[in-house]
Every structure is written in C-alpha cells, then in structure tokens.
Amino acid sequence: MDENSLIKTLSSVYAPSGMENTLFDVITKELKDYVDDIFVHEKSNSLICYKKGSGKFSLMLEAHVDEVFMVVTDILKEGLLKFYSNSIDPKILPGSKVVVHGKEPITGVIGIKPYHLVKKGEENRPYNFDNLYIDCGLGFEELRKIISVGDYVTFKADFKKIGNYCVNKSLDNRLGVYAIIEILQRLKKIMHDVNIYGVFASQEEFTSLGAITSTFSILPDLAIVFDVTFATQNEVSNDDGFELGSGPAIYVGVSGNRDVVNELIETATKYGIPFNREVGILSHTDADKIELVRSGIPVALVSIPVRYMHTPNEMFDLADFNRTVNLIKIFIENYKKPGDLNGEY
Amino acid sequence: MESIELIKKLSNAFGVSGSEDEVIDIIKKEISGFVDHLEVDNLKNLIALKNLDLPKEKIMLNAHMDEVGLLVKGITEKGYIKFLKVGGIDDRLLPGKRVLIGKNRVEGVISTKPIHLQKELERNSSETYDRLVIDIGAKSKEEASKLINVGDPIMFDTEFEQLSSRRYSGKAFDDRLGCAIITDILKEDLKVPIIAMFSSQEEVGLRGATVGAFKYMGDISITIEGTISADFPDVRDSEKCSSLGNGPVITIKDGSVITDHDLRNKLVHLAEKLKIPYQFKQVVAGGTDSSRIQLTKGGVRVLVVAVPVRYIHSPVSVFDIEDYNATKKLIIEFIKNYFGGKHD
C-alpha cells in the first residue's frame, strides 16, 4: 500500500512535545521541491514552509507535530523506572512496550504482577502511575549511565494495516501533518491566489506554544487547523464520535470563525465531499489558541476521526484522510479574496 | 547462542491452550533425529522417547506447550469481536493490546475508551474483559465473519525481543522456556532412558498431563516451568515468589503438589556442590503438571524446577538467560549424577 508509506514514516518517528525536530528532516525532504521556502521557527521548535500564490492574501495551514508522552520521574535501585503522564490513560499501559529516550533510545516493558498473586478485590483496582514501572532489563547503575530523570517515554511505534483501517501511535496528529504535506504537493501545478504557509507546530499536547508563536510571526489572514477527533467505537457512540469513513469533521462551535466554516461547508456540499459537523464550545485544539493571536485570526478546524485516541493503536480510515485533503485543496484553488486584510507579507 | 534462537521461535509461536499445533511442529522438527520415537496423543500431548531400552530407572521430563490467551465468543453487528479468557489473565492487561486471531493470524486491537471521554468514575475503575471488544477493522458482522470464526483462539501480538545483554522480553515464557530446556536436553548425549512429555492444556486445569503421563510412565518426573517472579518494589519480599537472576526456582510445595523430599534434597545438594545458584519458590500458589503426574497409576516421585519469569501471562514477560542456562545445567547434572550411573 504505497499511499500509506509516508504516514507510516511520519507516525513512526518519535516526536514528544518539545522534541519535534526529529520530524523536520522527513517533512523537509517531502516538501522542499514543492514550496518556496522552508525554515525552523527556532523559538518554538516548529517548522514553517511558504508557498507563494499570485495574490496578497495569506492562508495558514496548521497541524501540530508533537505526540503524547510520558516522562521518567525516578530511577529505582531495583533497576526500574518510575514515570508519569498527563495525557495518557495509565489503565492501557500494563503489558505495553515503550521507548525511553535517554542518551540512546532503549526499549522498556510495563509489566504487572501475575494474576496468581492478585488478591480478592484487587483485580478491580485500576493501575495508575503510582504502581506501574518500566523494566528495561538493566540494573540501577546501567540505567543511570543512559537514562536521567525527565527523559521522554513514548509508545513503541508499530504501524499496521488492520482490516480496512491503519493503526499506529501518534496518528494524532501526524494525519494533520500528512494532510498539509499532501495538499502542498498537489498544489504544485495549480494556480492559486493565496499565499500559503504550512505550519508544523510544537507542543499542542502541552501549551500550544508552536501554534501561538508561529501565528504571531506569520500573521495570516486566515488559518485552517488540521487535527483528529473521536471516531465511533466500542463505548463511543454517535454522541461523541463520527463513523470511520464518513469524512472529515468540520468544527462548528463557539470558537472558530463561522464565515470560514460556512465557506468550507459550502465547498464540501458543492463538490459532494461527505463531511460531519462537530459541535462544541471550545475545540481544545490549536484552533482555539490561534484565534486569539494579535487582534484575532479567522480560523477553521477540520478533523479526521480516529479510534482509540492517545494509545499506541490510534486507528483511521484512509478515505477520511483523502476527503480532508480534497476539501482543502479545492477550497484553496477557489479562494479569491480581494485585498489584504492583515497583510504583513 | 543456539538456545536463544529456539526460545525466540517457541515464544513467537501460536499455542493457546487447545491449539498447540504450531509448538508441536517446532519441537518435532528440533528433536527428530535425537529421539527414538515421537507421538502426539489424543489431547495433543507430544511425547518423545529416548534410550528406553537401557535397563535403568526411567526419567520423565515435562513442560507444557500451551499459553494463556483468548477465544472468540461472538461477533457484534458492527463487526467487533467479543471474547472469553483462556487461562489466568488479569483483565487490566487487556485494554489497548494487539492480538492475532485464528490460524490466519487476523490482526486486531483490544478497545480502549479515550481518556478524554471517560467520566470521573470510569477513570478510577477498571474494565472487565466482557465489556471490551477486539477491533479487526471490519465494517460489519458479515465482513468480520469472512475473516474469523466463533471459537477461534486469540493470542497476544508481540515479538520476542532482547532488552539487555542478559534479559529478553516476549510472551509465553511460561512455559516455552521449559519446552526449550527439554529440547536442548534431548540433544545432549545422555545415556539415560528419557520420556519427554510436552503437554497441552496446562493453563486450563492441567488437563494434558493428566492423560499424557499414563502410557509411558517414568520412575521419577521433573517438571520444568517458567514461574512467577514478582520481584517489584510494591510487592513484599515474602510475596515475590522468586527473583530474576537468582538461578533456578525449586518448588518444595505449591498450590497443587509437595515434591519428593529425597529427590529434592539431592538436587539441592548437587546445586551446592556445583555452585549453581538456586532459590526456593516462596509463595504456595499456582499449580503444575507435576501434581497430575504424581497421581499417575501407582504414583511417581516428582520434582519441579523453574526459570523465574517476570510478568508471566502477559505479552511482555521478561527472563534472564543466565537463569535459563543455570536451570538447564542443574537438570543435566542431576540426570548425569543420579541416573547416569555416576552415583556419589
């Protein structure tokens, strides 16, 4: 499945919040022949690329590149690591493999005591970060040489096609990254008015540092944010998620600019691209933050549904991805806005 | 390191209780040429005989081939798989794990509800297995039914992997390590009558060994296991059962058997003499095939020796190759010293 090879690469690289530059070479290699400029936004560790259009209007396509992570909090004399995360459910960790990013990356396993020793009543008590450990097969002294407190821990990558879908860690938000790359590549031979900034932003899973600061630096007239949203699955109904394969979810909430949202919806409707409306107050993505930069940026959010979010098994349907790319590509092709609203570049 | 290649093959093999066929094939291929006779009985016990014509006491070496896993119970309208547990698996291990289903190894993931959507109560409680499903990426019941059948066995999808110079991670070390040790021993040129029994269905009530020990009976039996090592910080010293790196684990008594005092004392004496490290199993829990073998016909004197394994019954068990080598050495020396004509 050739079409999947780039998303496999993108989602297999380890880029926890603050360590996003591990992905920059991959993205740069993909885009260097398709954009006019590509550079690292040093202050936030984000990557920005620029593709000139024929007009003055500027559009920012944004996706965060970072992934959820854990950190080492202690090295125990027994040769085990204590660790913690704010964004990962500890209940999914027993029996998992992780990568500890010390002086060199090493594999660790998170085991629990065997079923034989579980006492009555104990089996319903969920595991949490207080009683889970990472075992790297190394002793205390050996660990100390490679690992220090504060080192990142990530899920171990294992991209697979499972049935109709694909799974791996960190499809949140390498799907968004992939979408921007794909759109810029497809725009190569197409005339477009708008000047396009592609922003691969850092630290969404923490403070949205990359989104906020790069938006300030760029000052776009309009921004479209790519992220993932919940898909229907076991214990997630239509109330909270969207069917895999039913197209991108366009966010319709209090945050986000309704004019832009309506234009996206019109485009999707006109070209027969299936989509969903995702309703919320705030979206809890970079879009909320981008909207508040300088004197306010018009922003819309397009999300690809993903099952089992924030686990090593995030699952998506390639059809949803393709429709997202199509929608925004068509939107850009047709976008003709007179004048320059903010107009720094 | 020949043993490691064999252990890797055995650990990665599909052998949930009742579906031990892949393990049987691997062991058969390894030992044919080193034994005089091979047979698989009605319960899928693999039995190998060597030197039975020698007029000496016969020794039965045994290890179970099966591993814990899951079983397809049904398919939902949406194409998800409901399942049962085969053997003792902690429900808390299941969410978010990858699995392989049936002979065709259809890939699936066990469901997890995103942490963002969990209510306070859900965050602080654990899911039982009957609330979970396996997602094989099918869009409907019809589509899923083409790939799998109700009743298909399911195993953890994990790969044998070296963690450090001595330690390895994988599944089914309980008891493929025992299978590997016996396979290694059969390749040694020991002039002793050996009945090797690779048993089935141990994890669901010691069922294979109950009949497997009947046809060819040993005068003594050594059960070789991968056993519990709970040597973690939050387990009390007295409950750790055994510790990784401290050598073979010798059972005095577990939940199912009291091993033969005289034989065990000889084994311990030998370990001391040869300076092979050893440890006694601390917790009187778990059961082994030895308890069924002991009851065969007029009775058999039994021993249980095991390689300590952390996180057994999980996809990421860990063992130490030094423990494996020491266990193998102790058993070989024991056979040589007490059954090879070299009595001391």
XYZ file of C-alpha atoms in Angstrom:
689
model
C 0.000 0.000 0.000
C 2.164 2.723 -1.408
C -0.137 5.526 -0.404
C 0.462 4.723 3.225
C 4.202 4.729 3.283
C 4.562 8.401 4.227
C 2.018 8.238 7.030
C 3.819 5.130 8.265
C 7.087 7.050 8.402
C 5.527 10.154 9.910
C 3.737 8.264 12.658
C 6.701 6.032 13.465
C 9.086 8.896 14.256
C 9.250 9.786 17.960
C 8.413 13.460 18.498
C 7.074 14.105 22.001
C 6.230 17.723 22.835
C 9.489 19.673 22.895
C 11.372 17.140 20.753
C 9.556 17.860 17.480
C 12.669 18.466 15.396
C 13.094 14.708 14.903
C 10.395 15.061 12.231
C 11.691 18.131 10.460
C 14.027 16.273 8.111
C 11.236 13.961 6.980
C 8.865 16.859 6.322
C 11.529 18.997 4.640
C 12.501 16.164 2.314
C 8.876 15.753 1.259
C 8.235 19.457 0.696
C 11.451 21.081 -0.470
C 10.572 20.703 -4.146
C 7.046 21.978 -3.662
C 7.445 25.186 -1.622
C 9.387 28.424 -1.986
C 10.877 28.449 1.479
C 11.084 26.158 4.463
C 12.648 27.036 7.809
C 12.574 26.230 11.504
C 10.786 28.698 13.756
C 13.555 28.493 16.331
C 11.787 29.988 19.293
C 9.052 27.389 19.344
C 10.758 24.438 17.621
C 8.154 24.459 14.843
C 8.693 24.068 11.104
C 7.246 26.632 8.704
C 7.082 26.489 4.937
C 5.886 29.080 2.445
C 4.371 28.657 -0.990
C 3.729 31.826 -2.948
C 0.415 32.475 -4.660
C -0.469 35.151 -7.198
C -2.274 37.458 -4.754
C -1.586 39.091 -1.439
C -3.919 37.139 0.779
C -2.253 34.695 3.171
C -3.611 31.388 4.392
C -2.005 29.376 7.164
C -2.412 25.595 7.202
C -1.541 24.387 10.677
C -1.077 20.972 12.292
C 0.711 20.125 15.488
C 3.587 17.688 15.092
C 4.066 16.636 18.692
C 2.761 13.450 20.257
C 1.584 12.498 23.734
C 4.325 11.266 26.012
C 5.387 10.183 29.476
C 8.454 11.289 31.448
C 10.837 9.429 33.734
C 10.347 10.660 37.300
C 12.699 8.341 39.182
C 15.249 5.570 38.750
C 14.770 2.916 41.425
C 17.544 0.852 42.953
C 15.710 -2.292 41.755
C 16.518 -1.225 38.177
C 13.031 0.006 37.332
C 11.840 3.426 36.179
C 9.012 5.458 37.676
C 7.192 7.632 35.162
C 4.236 9.914 34.675
C 1.972 11.456 32.040
C -0.842 13.983 31.991
C -2.321 12.914 28.677
C -2.113 9.124 28.667
C -4.531 6.790 30.444
C -2.426 4.600 32.778
C -5.068 1.863 32.518
C -3.905 0.990 28.985
C -0.254 0.618 29.978
C 0.032 -2.804 31.681
C 1.595 -5.169 29.153
C 2.863 -2.412 26.837
C 6.187 -1.731 25.211
C 7.639 1.762 25.350
C 10.733 3.582 24.178
C 12.735 5.508 26.760
C 14.579 8.376 25.105
C 17.792 8.602 27.104
C 21.283 9.156 25.721
C 20.167 6.483 23.308
C 16.619 5.176 22.822
C 16.026 1.896 24.677
C 13.029 -0.430 24.791
C 11.218 -0.970 28.055
C 8.221 -3.031 29.099
C 5.495 -2.210 31.577
C 4.592 -5.420 33.381
C 2.330 -6.115 36.309
C 2.362 -8.808 38.931
C 0.940 -12.119 37.747
C -2.716 -12.993 38.090
C -1.837 -15.793 40.543
C -0.859 -13.232 43.179
C -3.781 -10.845 42.681
C -5.846 -10.844 45.848
C -9.653 -10.796 46.015
C -10.965 -7.312 45.373
C -7.632 -6.164 43.997
C -8.475 -7.034 40.404
C -10.948 -4.167 40.110
C -8.450 -1.619 41.298
C -7.093 0.131 38.216
C -3.383 0.551 37.729
C -2.083 4.116 37.883
C 1.287 5.805 37.655
C 1.955 5.109 41.355
C 2.118 1.359 40.863
C 3.472 0.961 37.333
C 7.158 0.645 36.444
C 9.207 0.445 33.272
C 11.578 -2.512 33.058
C 14.435 -2.128 30.555
C 16.233 -5.290 31.635
C 19.015 -3.134 33.077
C 20.298 -2.628 36.616
C 20.384 0.666 38.505
C 23.959 1.576 37.552
C 23.447 0.655 33.896
C 20.250 2.717 33.781
C 21.955 5.722 35.310
C 24.502 5.736 32.503
C 21.792 6.044 29.839
C 18.690 7.494 31.467
C 18.087 10.532 33.610
C 15.010 11.851 35.348
C 13.000 13.976 32.907
C 13.744 11.834 29.853
C 10.846 11.277 27.475
C 9.000 7.971 27.236
C 6.796 7.221 24.211
C 4.701 4.325 22.981
C 6.682 1.990 20.741
C 5.737 2.512 17.090
C 4.169 -0.406 15.228
C 2.323 0.663 12.073
C -0.095 -1.924 10.750
C -2.949 -2.220 8.337
C -5.760 -3.855 10.283
C -8.772 -4.738 8.152
C -9.973 -1.628 6.352
C -8.003 0.719 8.567
C -4.475 1.554 9.691
C -3.160 1.745 13.250
C -0.119 3.226 14.934
C 0.838 5.540 17.745
C 0.630 9.324 17.200
C -1.725 9.404 14.220
C -2.828 12.307 16.434
C -1.587 14.386 14.755
C 0.677 13.012 12.031
C -2.516 12.725 9.983
C -2.778 16.509 10.089
C 0.899 16.821 9.194
C 0.437 14.382 6.332
C -2.618 16.303 5.113
C -0.682 19.578 4.837
C 2.192 17.863 3.027
C -0.209 16.193 0.611
C -2.117 19.429 -0.069
C 1.063 21.406 -0.780
C 2.308 18.666 -3.086
C -0.959 18.556 -5.006
C -0.925 22.347 -5.406
C 2.353 22.273 -7.310
C 0.846 22.598 -10.764
C -2.215 24.544 -9.754
C -2.577 28.330 -9.925
C -3.769 29.757 -6.667
C -4.226 33.296 -5.408
C -3.478 32.769 -1.787
C -0.016 32.681 -0.316
C 0.217 29.543 1.761
C 2.049 28.991 4.996
C 2.339 25.432 6.203
C 2.985 25.344 9.945
C 4.066 22.174 11.708
C 3.627 23.362 15.248
C 5.137 22.219 18.523
C 3.674 21.416 21.927
C -0.046 21.232 21.218
C -0.274 18.441 23.764
C 1.051 20.879 26.342
C 0.596 24.655 25.810
C 0.184 25.172 22.026
C 3.482 27.047 22.069
C 4.179 26.471 18.378
C 0.721 27.459 17.180
C 0.582 30.676 19.191
C 4.059 31.984 18.443
C 4.243 30.990 14.782
C 0.856 32.541 14.127
C 2.106 35.766 15.696
C 5.186 35.706 13.479
C 3.259 34.942 10.295
C 0.108 36.982 10.889
C -2.016 35.127 8.346
C -5.325 36.463 7.037
C -6.903 33.100 7.602
C -5.973 29.824 9.256
C -7.123 26.257 8.774
C -6.159 23.826 11.506
C -5.861 20.070 10.922
C -6.287 17.716 13.837
C -8.018 14.466 14.749
C -11.288 13.854 16.532
C -13.064 10.893 18.108
C -14.442 8.127 15.934
C -17.323 5.890 16.962
C -16.087 2.691 18.578
C -16.872 0.408 21.474
C -18.319 2.690 24.179
C -18.153 5.794 21.987
C -21.491 6.438 20.266
C -22.591 8.967 17.683
C -22.989 11.434 20.539
C -19.245 11.765 20.913
C -17.732 10.448 17.701
C -18.027 10.099 13.952
C -18.157 6.916 11.910
C -14.847 5.993 10.335
C -15.203 6.594 6.611
C -17.870 9.274 6.927
C -15.482 12.084 6.018
C -13.788 14.921 7.872
C -15.459 16.694 10.777
C -15.769 20.451 10.337
C -15.854 22.136 13.723
C -18.881 24.324 14.384
C -18.558 25.843 17.831
C -18.168 28.996 19.829
C -14.507 29.159 18.939
C -13.745 29.248 15.202
C -14.886 31.718 12.596
C -18.373 30.918 11.293
C -17.813 32.648 7.940
C -14.841 30.432 7.192
C -16.650 27.386 8.497
C -19.606 28.147 6.234
C -17.328 28.510 3.236
C -15.824 25.104 3.973
C -19.268 23.575 4.328
C -20.395 25.172 1.059
C -17.336 23.817 -0.708
C -17.891 20.329 0.656
C -21.552 20.411 -0.295
C -20.920 21.799 -3.778
C -18.290 19.171 -4.608
C -20.113 16.290 -2.952
C -17.472 15.618 -0.330
C -19.035 13.838 2.656
C -18.386 15.579 5.975
C -19.682 15.865 9.517
C -20.336 18.874 11.713
C -18.504 18.682 15.016
C -20.234 20.765 17.639
C -18.561 22.115 20.752
C -17.967 25.227 22.836
C -14.186 25.159 22.589
C -12.386 22.670 20.401
C -9.409 22.103 22.729
C -7.075 22.188 19.773
C -4.597 24.744 18.436
C -7.538 26.439 16.682
C -8.786 27.963 19.949
C -5.363 29.476 20.586
C -4.678 30.680 17.050
C -7.941 32.606 17.097
C -6.631 34.699 19.992
C -3.323 35.762 18.425
C -2.709 39.536 17.865
C -6.094 41.122 17.161
C -7.665 37.801 16.296
C -7.252 35.433 13.351
C -10.184 33.888 11.462
C -9.770 30.166 11.911
C -11.497 26.909 10.983
C -10.791 23.399 12.223
C -11.003 20.231 10.148
C -10.555 16.919 11.942
C -10.036 13.330 10.842
C -11.853 10.767 13.018
C -9.574 8.402 14.935
C -10.420 5.482 17.212
C -8.580 4.742 20.485
C -7.090 8.213 20.796
C -3.877 8.672 22.806
C -2.997 4.979 22.667
C -0.492 3.002 20.545
C -3.480 1.882 18.442
C -4.917 5.062 17.000
C -6.952 3.862 14.011
C -8.083 5.779 10.931
C -9.681 5.313 7.526
C -7.654 6.470 4.542
C -10.895 7.595 2.862
C -11.394 10.247 5.568
C -7.876 11.472 5.034
C -8.281 11.719 1.258
C -11.534 13.628 1.590
C -9.941 16.080 4.008
C -7.117 16.724 1.561
C -9.554 17.115 -1.339
C -11.781 19.515 0.530
C -8.996 21.902 1.479
C -7.271 21.650 -1.874
C -10.470 22.646 -3.657
C -11.100 25.365 -1.086
C -7.658 26.854 -1.765
C -7.967 26.602 -5.550
C -11.206 28.537 -5.467
C -10.272 31.036 -2.840
C -10.248 34.549 -4.284
C -10.431 37.167 -1.602
C -9.865 40.736 -2.757
C -7.500 42.994 -0.832
C -5.202 42.151 2.027
C -6.769 42.001 5.447
C -3.804 41.764 7.763
C -1.216 41.800 5.039
C 2.235 41.785 6.620
C 3.670 39.534 3.956
C 23.649 -18.739 21.392
C 21.582 -21.588 19.981
C 19.058 -21.647 22.816
C 18.013 -18.064 22.160
C 17.020 -18.817 18.566
C 14.943 -21.751 19.777
C 13.355 -19.737 22.594
C 12.508 -16.968 20.146
C 10.810 -19.400 17.786
C 8.864 -21.021 20.597
C 7.881 -17.727 22.228
C 6.511 -16.268 18.988
C 4.587 -19.452 18.126
C 0.790 -19.624 18.369
C -0.194 -22.059 21.103
C -3.178 -21.010 23.157
C -4.484 -23.978 25.202
C -6.134 -26.481 22.862
C -4.328 -25.067 19.800
C -0.775 -26.169 20.496
C -0.127 -27.386 16.927
C 2.494 -24.784 15.949
C 4.529 -25.533 19.051
C 4.304 -29.265 18.370
C 5.655 -28.726 14.852
C 8.589 -26.640 16.050
C 9.629 -29.112 18.749
C 9.165 -32.128 16.447
C 11.468 -30.588 13.876
C 14.065 -29.764 16.539
C 14.229 -33.168 18.230
C 13.626 -35.662 15.437
C 16.937 -37.423 14.928
C 17.775 -37.091 18.612
C 14.996 -39.369 19.886
C 13.887 -42.932 19.139
C 10.144 -42.387 18.946
C 7.711 -39.465 18.635
C 3.960 -39.419 19.068
C 1.102 -36.990 19.598
C -1.770 -38.332 21.688
C -5.474 -37.533 21.692
C -5.103 -34.439 23.827
C -2.220 -33.122 21.700
C 0.493 -34.048 24.162
C 3.754 -34.508 22.267
C 5.691 -37.453 23.667
C 9.272 -38.337 22.746
C 11.160 -41.430 23.889
C 14.890 -41.893 24.114
C 17.032 -44.844 25.312
C 14.082 -46.701 26.829
C 15.901 -49.973 26.103
C 18.552 -49.208 28.719
C 17.951 -51.156 31.921
C 17.870 -48.138 34.168
C 15.357 -46.005 36.030
C 13.264 -44.013 33.577
C 13.041 -40.264 33.940
C 10.148 -38.198 32.652
C 10.955 -34.612 31.684
C 7.915 -32.489 31.075
C 6.893 -28.945 30.188
C 3.626 -27.559 28.905
C 3.336 -26.130 25.414
C 0.163 -24.103 25.800
C -0.082 -20.426 26.704
C -2.843 -18.246 28.099
C -4.919 -16.349 25.549
C -8.447 -15.532 24.483
C -11.200 -17.226 22.495
C -13.676 -15.662 20.019
C -17.082 -15.766 21.687
C -19.090 -13.818 19.137
C -19.206 -11.040 16.559
C -21.279 -7.898 17.086
C -23.460 -6.282 14.416
C -20.768 -3.654 13.920
C -18.121 -6.295 13.300
C -16.380 -6.230 16.684
C -15.219 -9.438 18.376
C -16.408 -10.467 21.832
C -14.140 -12.889 23.631
C -13.520 -15.239 26.572
C -10.314 -15.630 28.534
C -8.338 -18.875 28.307
C -6.320 -19.299 31.498
C -5.439 -16.761 34.153
C -5.197 -13.324 32.565
C -5.587 -10.125 34.550
C -8.358 -8.100 32.864
C -6.303 -4.978 33.449
C -3.722 -6.217 30.937
C -6.154 -6.251 28.052
C -7.100 -2.690 27.038
C -5.027 -1.386 24.145
C -3.182 -4.625 23.423
C -2.717 -6.025 19.926
C -3.829 -9.583 19.234
C -3.748 -12.223 16.492
C -6.845 -14.295 15.830
C -7.000 -17.829 14.491
C -4.757 -19.780 12.165
C -4.632 -16.922 9.658
C -3.452 -14.575 12.371
C -6.022 -11.874 11.685
C -4.774 -8.737 13.405
C -6.840 -6.837 15.930
C -6.643 -4.345 18.767
C -8.490 -4.522 22.067
C -10.694 -1.478 22.585
C -9.897 1.424 24.891
C -12.161 4.346 25.612
C -10.298 7.634 25.056
C -9.295 9.198 28.362
C -10.918 12.496 27.255
C -14.353 10.848 27.150
C -14.115 8.930 30.426
C -16.237 10.172 33.271
C -14.647 10.517 36.710
C -15.989 7.126 37.781
C -14.654 5.434 34.655
C -11.220 6.920 35.144
C -10.998 5.346 38.561
C -12.294 1.904 37.749
C -11.001 -0.851 35.531
C -12.859 -2.552 32.685
C -13.716 -6.230 32.921
C -12.972 -8.310 29.849
C -16.639 -8.797 28.960
C -17.017 -5.052 28.363
C -14.136 -4.973 25.898
C -14.135 -5.882 22.217
C -11.478 -6.636 19.629
C -11.458 -4.353 16.589
C -10.254 -6.075 13.415
C -11.052 -3.132 11.160
C -14.170 -4.765 9.740
C -17.153 -2.612 8.862
C -19.856 -5.181 9.567
C -20.636 -8.570 11.046
C -20.658 -10.077 7.545
C -17.209 -8.742 6.774
C -15.779 -9.928 10.108
C -17.374 -13.366 9.662
C -15.400 -13.861 6.460
C -12.133 -13.422 8.354
C -12.730 -15.245 11.619
C -14.945 -17.867 13.207
C -16.536 -18.110 16.602
C -14.269 -20.402 18.612
C -11.015 -19.178 17.063
C -8.158 -18.893 19.570
C -6.573 -15.484 20.109
C -3.044 -14.710 21.255
C -1.160 -11.544 22.118
C 0.562 -9.941 19.124
C 4.044 -9.325 20.430
C 7.576 -10.045 19.284
C 10.383 -11.723 21.179
C 12.968 -9.031 21.831
C 16.319 -8.638 23.560
C 16.199 -5.879 26.180
C 19.750 -6.018 27.512
C 22.770 -8.311 27.415
C 21.023 -10.913 29.600
C 17.320 -10.147 29.559
C 14.658 -10.845 26.967
C 11.009 -9.900 26.603
C 8.166 -11.784 24.933
C 5.083 -13.859 25.576
C 4.565 -17.483 26.663
C 7.872 -17.894 28.532
C 5.510 -19.839 30.809
C 6.236 -22.499 29.639
C 8.068 -22.371 26.327
C 11.255 -21.926 28.380
C 10.582 -25.388 29.826
C 9.946 -26.721 26.311
C 13.242 -25.208 25.150
C 15.221 -26.705 28.048
C 13.864 -30.203 27.370
C 14.548 -29.776 23.651
C 18.128 -28.793 24.481
C 18.492 -31.742 26.864
C 17.235 -34.254 24.293
C 20.043 -33.105 22.013
C 22.613 -33.981 24.704
C 24.098 -37.463 24.589
C 22.781 -38.691 27.927
C 22.829 -42.451 28.415
C 19.600 -42.449 30.377
C 16.082 -43.601 29.449
C 14.098 -40.391 28.954
C 10.392 -39.886 28.389
C 9.876 -36.295 27.291
C 6.321 -35.038 27.562
C 5.388 -31.673 26.059
C 1.931 -31.321 27.471
C -1.198 -29.489 26.311
C -3.917 -27.561 28.154
C -1.973 -26.914 31.352
C -3.384 -23.413 31.710
C -6.967 -24.617 31.836
C -6.567 -27.183 34.616
C -3.519 -29.378 33.972
C -5.562 -31.412 31.504
C -2.959 -32.646 29.019
C -0.585 -34.097 31.591
C -3.406 -35.959 33.302
C -3.514 -38.406 30.403
C -0.065 -37.791 28.918
C 1.759 -39.413 31.822
C -0.247 -42.630 31.612
C 1.045 -44.505 28.564
C 4.778 -44.144 29.159
C 5.429 -43.851 32.836
C 8.633 -42.567 34.372
C 10.081 -43.700 37.691
C 10.629 -40.085 38.502
C 9.430 -36.883 36.850
C 10.918 -33.412 36.575
C 8.505 -30.675 35.585
C 10.322 -27.713 34.068
C 8.472 -24.446 34.256
C 8.653 -20.712 33.734
C 7.458 -19.454 37.076
C 6.339 -16.286 38.806
C 8.909 -13.708 39.679
C 7.133 -10.778 41.326
C 10.304 -9.001 42.427
C 8.900 -5.466 42.134
C 9.111 -2.638 44.626
C 5.470 -2.750 45.726
C 5.392 -6.491 46.406
C 6.534 -7.561 49.874
C 9.714 -9.642 49.982
C 7.786 -12.643 51.257
C 5.438 -12.490 48.268
C 7.965 -12.081 45.480
C 7.868 -15.835 44.819
C 11.267 -15.731 43.098
C 13.728 -13.166 41.792
C 15.214 -12.741 38.342
C 18.915 -13.510 38.172
C 18.962 -15.710 41.292
C 19.015 -19.021 39.424
C 16.598 -21.947 39.086
C 13.495 -21.925 41.272
C 12.997 -25.200 43.132
C 9.479 -25.953 44.362
C 9.007 -27.508 47.776
C 5.248 -27.065 47.783
C 2.893 -25.080 45.607
C -0.884 -24.969 45.385
C -1.039 -28.448 43.904
C 1.900 -30.606 44.946
C 4.517 -31.441 47.565
C 7.619 -32.521 45.700
C 9.657 -35.575 46.700
C 11.817 -34.640 49.687
C 14.581 -37.121 48.992
C 14.966 -36.217 45.318
C 14.751 -32.518 46.058
C 17.432 -32.759 48.744
C 19.698 -34.481 46.240
C 19.011 -31.711 43.734
C 19.811 -29.013 46.274
C 22.913 -30.856 47.415
C 24.110 -31.050 43.823
C 23.455 -27.361 43.203
C 25.509 -26.520 46.302
C 28.316 -28.840 45.228
C 28.466 -27.421 41.697
C 27.964 -23.858 42.927
C 24.884 -23.408 40.732
C 22.746 -20.644 42.250
C 19.195 -21.684 43.169
C 16.179 -20.373 45.040
C 13.106 -21.951 46.600
C 9.688 -20.912 45.364
C 8.352 -18.680 48.106
C 4.657 -18.492 47.538
C 2.492 -21.563 47.947
C 0.435 -20.682 44.878
C -0.120 -21.879 41.340
C -0.245 -25.463 40.160
C 1.850 -27.513 37.790
C 1.510 -30.683 35.768
C 3.627 -32.421 38.409
C 0.548 -32.736 40.607
C -1.219 -34.828 37.958
C 1.863 -36.836 37.054
C 2.334 -37.656 40.736
C -1.082 -39.332 40.803
C -0.480 -41.485 37.723
C -1.096 -45.215 38.264
C 0.725 -46.245 41.440
C 2.377 -42.823 41.795
C 5.516 -41.068 40.559
C 8.171 -39.191 42.539
C 8.177 -35.645 41.228
C 10.349 -32.543 41.160
C 9.574 -29.058 39.877
C 12.361 -26.770 38.694
C 11.657 -23.452 37.010
C 13.187 -20.449 35.318
C 11.996 -17.256 37.060
C 9.917 -15.031 34.762
C 8.624 -11.536 35.440
C 5.163 -10.504 34.235
C 4.083 -14.017 33.263
C 0.754 -14.386 31.482
C 1.376 -11.034 29.771
C 2.660 -10.022 26.308
C 5.811 -8.576 27.846
C 7.223 -11.285 30.127
C 10.911 -10.926 30.975
C 13.518 -13.595 31.747
C 17.260 -13.726 32.274
C 19.305 -16.060 30.057
C 21.664 -16.833 32.966
C 18.724 -18.290 34.887
C 17.830 -20.371 31.841
C 21.358 -21.683 31.460
C 21.702 -22.429 35.176
C 18.380 -24.296 35.211
C 19.379 -26.370 32.203
C 22.785 -27.142 33.690
C 21.349 -28.173 37.054
C 18.896 -30.601 35.442
C 21.520 -32.112 33.135
C 23.942 -32.596 36.013
C 21.190 -34.106 38.132
C 20.362 -36.633 35.432
C 24.030 -37.484 34.929
C 24.769 -37.824 38.628
C 21.791 -39.799 39.785
C 20.641 -41.663 36.702
C 23.699 -41.922 34.502
C 25.478 -44.483 36.670
C 27.655 -41.921 38.387
C 26.080 -42.128 41.858
C 28.048 -40.350 44.532
